[in-house]
PDB file of C-alpha atoms in Angstrom:
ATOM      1  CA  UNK A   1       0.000   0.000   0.000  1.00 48.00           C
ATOM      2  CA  UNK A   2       2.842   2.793   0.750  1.00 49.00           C
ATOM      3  CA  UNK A   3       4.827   1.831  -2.858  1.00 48.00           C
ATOM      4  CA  UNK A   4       2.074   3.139  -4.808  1.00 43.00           C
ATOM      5  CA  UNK A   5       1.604   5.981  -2.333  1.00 40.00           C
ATOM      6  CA  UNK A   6       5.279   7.295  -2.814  1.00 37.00           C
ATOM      7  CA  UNK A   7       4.944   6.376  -6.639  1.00 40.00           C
ATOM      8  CA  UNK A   8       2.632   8.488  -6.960  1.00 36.00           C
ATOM      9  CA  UNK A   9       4.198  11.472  -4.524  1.00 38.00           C
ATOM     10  CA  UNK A  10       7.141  11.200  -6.594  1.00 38.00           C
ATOM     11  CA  UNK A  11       5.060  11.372  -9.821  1.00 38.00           C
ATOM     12  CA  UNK A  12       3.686  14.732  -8.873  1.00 39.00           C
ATOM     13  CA  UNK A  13       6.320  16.127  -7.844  1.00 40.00           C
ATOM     14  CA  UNK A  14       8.293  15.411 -11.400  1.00 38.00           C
ATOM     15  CA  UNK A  15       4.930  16.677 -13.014  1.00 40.00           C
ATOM     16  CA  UNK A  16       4.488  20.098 -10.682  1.00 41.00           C
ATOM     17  CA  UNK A  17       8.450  20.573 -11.590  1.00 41.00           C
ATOM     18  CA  UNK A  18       7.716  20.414 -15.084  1.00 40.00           C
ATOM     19  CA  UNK A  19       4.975  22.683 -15.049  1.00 47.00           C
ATOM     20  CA  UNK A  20       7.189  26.275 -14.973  1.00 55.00           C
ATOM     21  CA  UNK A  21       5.614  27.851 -12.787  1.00 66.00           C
ATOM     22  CA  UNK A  22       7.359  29.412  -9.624  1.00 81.00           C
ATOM     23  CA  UNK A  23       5.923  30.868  -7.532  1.00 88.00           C
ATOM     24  CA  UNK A  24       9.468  32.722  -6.507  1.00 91.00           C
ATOM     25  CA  UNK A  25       9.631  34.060  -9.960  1.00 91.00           C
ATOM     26  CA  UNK A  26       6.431  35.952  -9.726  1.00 92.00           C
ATOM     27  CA  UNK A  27       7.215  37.222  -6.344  1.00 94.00           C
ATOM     28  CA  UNK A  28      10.829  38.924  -7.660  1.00 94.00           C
ATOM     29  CA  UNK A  29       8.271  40.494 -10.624  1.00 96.00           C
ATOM     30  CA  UNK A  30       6.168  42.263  -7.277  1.00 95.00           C
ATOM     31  CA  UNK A  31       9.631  43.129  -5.862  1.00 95.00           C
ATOM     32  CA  UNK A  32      10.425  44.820  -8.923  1.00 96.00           C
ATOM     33  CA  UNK A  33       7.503  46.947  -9.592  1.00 96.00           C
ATOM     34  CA  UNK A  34       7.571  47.803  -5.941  1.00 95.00           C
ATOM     35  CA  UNK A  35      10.875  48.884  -5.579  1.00 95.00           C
ATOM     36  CA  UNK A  36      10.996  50.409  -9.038  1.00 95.00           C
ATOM     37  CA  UNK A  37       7.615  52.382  -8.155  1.00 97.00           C
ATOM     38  CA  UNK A  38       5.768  51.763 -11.014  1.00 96.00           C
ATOM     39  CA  UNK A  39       2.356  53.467 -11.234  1.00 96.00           C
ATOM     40  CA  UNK A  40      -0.285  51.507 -12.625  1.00 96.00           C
ATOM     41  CA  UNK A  41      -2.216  52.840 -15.887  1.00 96.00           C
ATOM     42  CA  UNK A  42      -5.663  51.945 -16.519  1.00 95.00           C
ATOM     43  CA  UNK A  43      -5.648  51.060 -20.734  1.00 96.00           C
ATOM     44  CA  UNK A  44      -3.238  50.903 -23.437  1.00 95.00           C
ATOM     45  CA  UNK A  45      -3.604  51.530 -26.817  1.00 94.00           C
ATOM     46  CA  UNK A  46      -2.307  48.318 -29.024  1.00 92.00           C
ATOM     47  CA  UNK A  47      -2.988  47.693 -32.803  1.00 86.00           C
ATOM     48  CA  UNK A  48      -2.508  43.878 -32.618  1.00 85.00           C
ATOM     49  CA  UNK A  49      -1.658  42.044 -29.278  1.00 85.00           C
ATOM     50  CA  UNK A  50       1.205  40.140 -29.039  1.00 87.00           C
ATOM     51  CA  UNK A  51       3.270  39.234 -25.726  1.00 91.00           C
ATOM     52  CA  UNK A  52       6.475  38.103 -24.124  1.00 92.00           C
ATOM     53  CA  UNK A  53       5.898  35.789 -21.498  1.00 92.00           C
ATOM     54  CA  UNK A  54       8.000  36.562 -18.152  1.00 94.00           C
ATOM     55  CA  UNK A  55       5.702  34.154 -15.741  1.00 94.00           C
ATOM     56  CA  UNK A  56       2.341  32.413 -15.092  1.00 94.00           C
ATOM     57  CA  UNK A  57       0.926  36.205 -13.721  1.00 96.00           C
ATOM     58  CA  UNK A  58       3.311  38.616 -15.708  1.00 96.00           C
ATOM     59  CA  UNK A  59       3.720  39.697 -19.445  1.00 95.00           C
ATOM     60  CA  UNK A  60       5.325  41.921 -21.361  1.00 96.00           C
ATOM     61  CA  UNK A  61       3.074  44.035 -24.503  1.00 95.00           C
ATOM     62  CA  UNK A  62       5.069  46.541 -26.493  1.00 94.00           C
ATOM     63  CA  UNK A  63       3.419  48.987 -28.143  1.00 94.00           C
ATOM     64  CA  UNK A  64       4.170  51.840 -30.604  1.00 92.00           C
ATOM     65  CA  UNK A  65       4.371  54.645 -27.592  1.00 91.00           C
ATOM     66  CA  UNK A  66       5.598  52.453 -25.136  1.00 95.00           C
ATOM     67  CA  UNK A  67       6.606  48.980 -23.123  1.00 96.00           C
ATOM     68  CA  UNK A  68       3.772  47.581 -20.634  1.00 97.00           C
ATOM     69  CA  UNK A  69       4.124  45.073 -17.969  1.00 98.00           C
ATOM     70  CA  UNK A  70       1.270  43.386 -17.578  1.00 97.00           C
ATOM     71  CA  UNK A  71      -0.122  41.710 -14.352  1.00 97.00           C
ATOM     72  CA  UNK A  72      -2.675  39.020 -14.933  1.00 96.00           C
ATOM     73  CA  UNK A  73      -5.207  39.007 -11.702  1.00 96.00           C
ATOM     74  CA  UNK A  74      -4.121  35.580 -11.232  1.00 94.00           C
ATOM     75  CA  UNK A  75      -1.887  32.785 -12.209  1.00 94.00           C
ATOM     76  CA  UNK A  76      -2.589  32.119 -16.073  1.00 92.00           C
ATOM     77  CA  UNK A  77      -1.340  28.700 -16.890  1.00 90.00           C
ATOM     78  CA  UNK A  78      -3.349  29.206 -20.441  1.00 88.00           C
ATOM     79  CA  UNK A  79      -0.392  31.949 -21.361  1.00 86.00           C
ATOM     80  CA  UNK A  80       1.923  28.754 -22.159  1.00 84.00           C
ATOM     81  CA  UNK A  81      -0.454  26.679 -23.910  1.00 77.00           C
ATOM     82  CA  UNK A  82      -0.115  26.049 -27.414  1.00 71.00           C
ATOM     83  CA  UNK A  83      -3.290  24.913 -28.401  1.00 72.00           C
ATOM     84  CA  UNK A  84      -6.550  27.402 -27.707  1.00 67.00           C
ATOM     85  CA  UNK A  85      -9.751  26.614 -25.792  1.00 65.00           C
ATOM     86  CA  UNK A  86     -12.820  27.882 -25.321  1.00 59.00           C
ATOM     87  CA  UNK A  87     -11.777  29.356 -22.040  1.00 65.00           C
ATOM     88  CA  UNK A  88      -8.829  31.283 -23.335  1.00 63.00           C
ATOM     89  CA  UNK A  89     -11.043  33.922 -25.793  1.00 65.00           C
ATOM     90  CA  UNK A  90     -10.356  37.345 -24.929  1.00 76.00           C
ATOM     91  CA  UNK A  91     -13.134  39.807 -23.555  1.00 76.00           C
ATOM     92  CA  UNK A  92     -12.507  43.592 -24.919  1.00 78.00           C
ATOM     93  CA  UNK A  93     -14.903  46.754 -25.332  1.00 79.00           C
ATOM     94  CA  UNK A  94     -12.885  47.916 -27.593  1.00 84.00           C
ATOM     95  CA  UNK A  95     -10.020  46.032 -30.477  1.00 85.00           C
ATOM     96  CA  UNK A  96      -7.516  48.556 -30.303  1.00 89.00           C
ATOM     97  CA  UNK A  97      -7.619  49.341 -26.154  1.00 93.00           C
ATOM     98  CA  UNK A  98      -6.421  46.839 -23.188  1.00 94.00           C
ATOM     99  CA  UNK A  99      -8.127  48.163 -20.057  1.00 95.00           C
ATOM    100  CA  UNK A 100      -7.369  47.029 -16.340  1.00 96.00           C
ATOM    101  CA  UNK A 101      -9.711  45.020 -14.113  1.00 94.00           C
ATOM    102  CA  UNK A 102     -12.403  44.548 -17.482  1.00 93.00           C
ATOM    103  CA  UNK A 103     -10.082  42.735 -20.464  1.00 93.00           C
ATOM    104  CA  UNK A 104      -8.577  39.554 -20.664  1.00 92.00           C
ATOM    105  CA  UNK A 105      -5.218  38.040 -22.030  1.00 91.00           C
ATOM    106  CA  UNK A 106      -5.970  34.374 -23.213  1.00 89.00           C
ATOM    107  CA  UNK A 107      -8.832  34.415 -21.007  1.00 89.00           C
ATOM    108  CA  UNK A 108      -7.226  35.522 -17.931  1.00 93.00           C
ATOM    109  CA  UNK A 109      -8.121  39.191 -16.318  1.00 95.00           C
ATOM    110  CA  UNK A 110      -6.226  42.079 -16.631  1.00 96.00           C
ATOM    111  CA  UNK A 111      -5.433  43.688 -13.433  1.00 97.00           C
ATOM    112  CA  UNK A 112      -3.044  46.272 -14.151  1.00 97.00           C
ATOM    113  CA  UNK A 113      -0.129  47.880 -16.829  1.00 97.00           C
ATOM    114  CA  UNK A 114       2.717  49.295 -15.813  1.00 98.00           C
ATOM    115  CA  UNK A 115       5.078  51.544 -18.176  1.00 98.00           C
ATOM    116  CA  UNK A 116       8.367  50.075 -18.113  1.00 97.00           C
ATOM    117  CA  UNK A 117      11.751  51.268 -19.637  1.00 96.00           C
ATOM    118  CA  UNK A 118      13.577  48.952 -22.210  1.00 95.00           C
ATOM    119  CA  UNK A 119      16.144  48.621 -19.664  1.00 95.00           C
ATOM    120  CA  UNK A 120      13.507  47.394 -17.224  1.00 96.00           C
ATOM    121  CA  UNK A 121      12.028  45.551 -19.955  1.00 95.00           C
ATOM    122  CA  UNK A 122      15.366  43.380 -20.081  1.00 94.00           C
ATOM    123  CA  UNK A 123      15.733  43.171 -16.617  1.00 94.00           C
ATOM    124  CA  UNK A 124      12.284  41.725 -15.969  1.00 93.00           C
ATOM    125  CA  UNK A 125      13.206  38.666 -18.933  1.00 87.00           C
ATOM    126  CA  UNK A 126      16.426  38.107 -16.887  1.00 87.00           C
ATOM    127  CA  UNK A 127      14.822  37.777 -13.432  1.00 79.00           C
ATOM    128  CA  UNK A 128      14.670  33.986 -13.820  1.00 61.00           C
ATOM    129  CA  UNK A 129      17.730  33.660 -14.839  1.00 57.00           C
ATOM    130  CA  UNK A 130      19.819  31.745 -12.154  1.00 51.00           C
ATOM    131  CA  UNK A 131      23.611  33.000 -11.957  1.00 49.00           C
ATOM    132  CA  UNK A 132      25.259  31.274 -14.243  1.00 49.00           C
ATOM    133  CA  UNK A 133      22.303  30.960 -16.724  1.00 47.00           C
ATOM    134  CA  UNK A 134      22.844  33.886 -18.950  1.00 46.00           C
ATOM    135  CA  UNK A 135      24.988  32.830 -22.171  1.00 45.00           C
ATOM    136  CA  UNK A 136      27.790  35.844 -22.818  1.00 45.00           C
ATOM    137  CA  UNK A 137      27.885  35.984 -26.677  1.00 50.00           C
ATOM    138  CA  UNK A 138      30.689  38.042 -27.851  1.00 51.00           C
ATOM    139  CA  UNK A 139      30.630  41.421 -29.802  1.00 53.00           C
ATOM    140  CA  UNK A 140      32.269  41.131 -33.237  1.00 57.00           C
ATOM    141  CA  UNK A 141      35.538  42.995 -31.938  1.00 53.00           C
ATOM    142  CA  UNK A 142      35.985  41.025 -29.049  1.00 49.00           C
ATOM    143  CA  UNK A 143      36.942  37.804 -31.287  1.00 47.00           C
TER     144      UNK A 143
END
């Protein structure tokens, strides 16, 4: 009775690994806007939406005028999918505007955009990086 138990402890545990989602990750995004002070904006304007995933809560929308951060209002597992459900079409009032707390992003709510700097846009795609993760590709004069 306790083989299958741990067989299937263990089992879970490989599957939640495999998943991506950390839940440390997401918290070093909240550290970020917080100690960054990042005002929230209500809408964005966007001609067609396309992201850059950071996490299960957090993307990234760039628009002509600007770079957004974009917190989900909770954990979107849909944002990695690859194939599309029911659940994942978006609710807008309007095509070209995003708004906060109404809109959705693959089916998951909106809660808020922050403007972000293309410095802090890189930053944000490194945060996950563990040291010794990041790849150092020379310049061409440095060969």
């Amino acid at each position: 009775m306790k083989k299958p138990v741990l067989i299937l402890a263990a089992t879970l545990a490989v599957g939640a690994c495999s998943t991506g989602y950390d839940p440390q990750e997401i918290e070093a995004v909240r550290d970020f806007v917080s100690a960054a002070e990042l005002e929230p904006v209500d809408q964005i304007r966007v001609r067609q939406l396309s992201y850059s995933y950071v996490n299960d809560r957090y993307v990234i929308i760039k628009t002509r005028k600007a770079d957004y951060l974009v917190e989900l209002r909770r954990d979107c597992f849909e944002l990695r999918r690859q194939d599309f459900t029911y659940e994942m079409v978006d609710r807008r009032q309007d095509t070209n505007v995003l708004r906060a707390r109404f809109d959705t992003i693959r089916g998951c709510p909106i809660g808020a955009f922050y403007e972000i700097t293309d410095a802090q846009r890189k930053e944000l795609k490194d945060l996950g990086d563990a040291p010794g993760e990041e790849v150092f590709i020379p310049d061409e004069d440095e060969k």
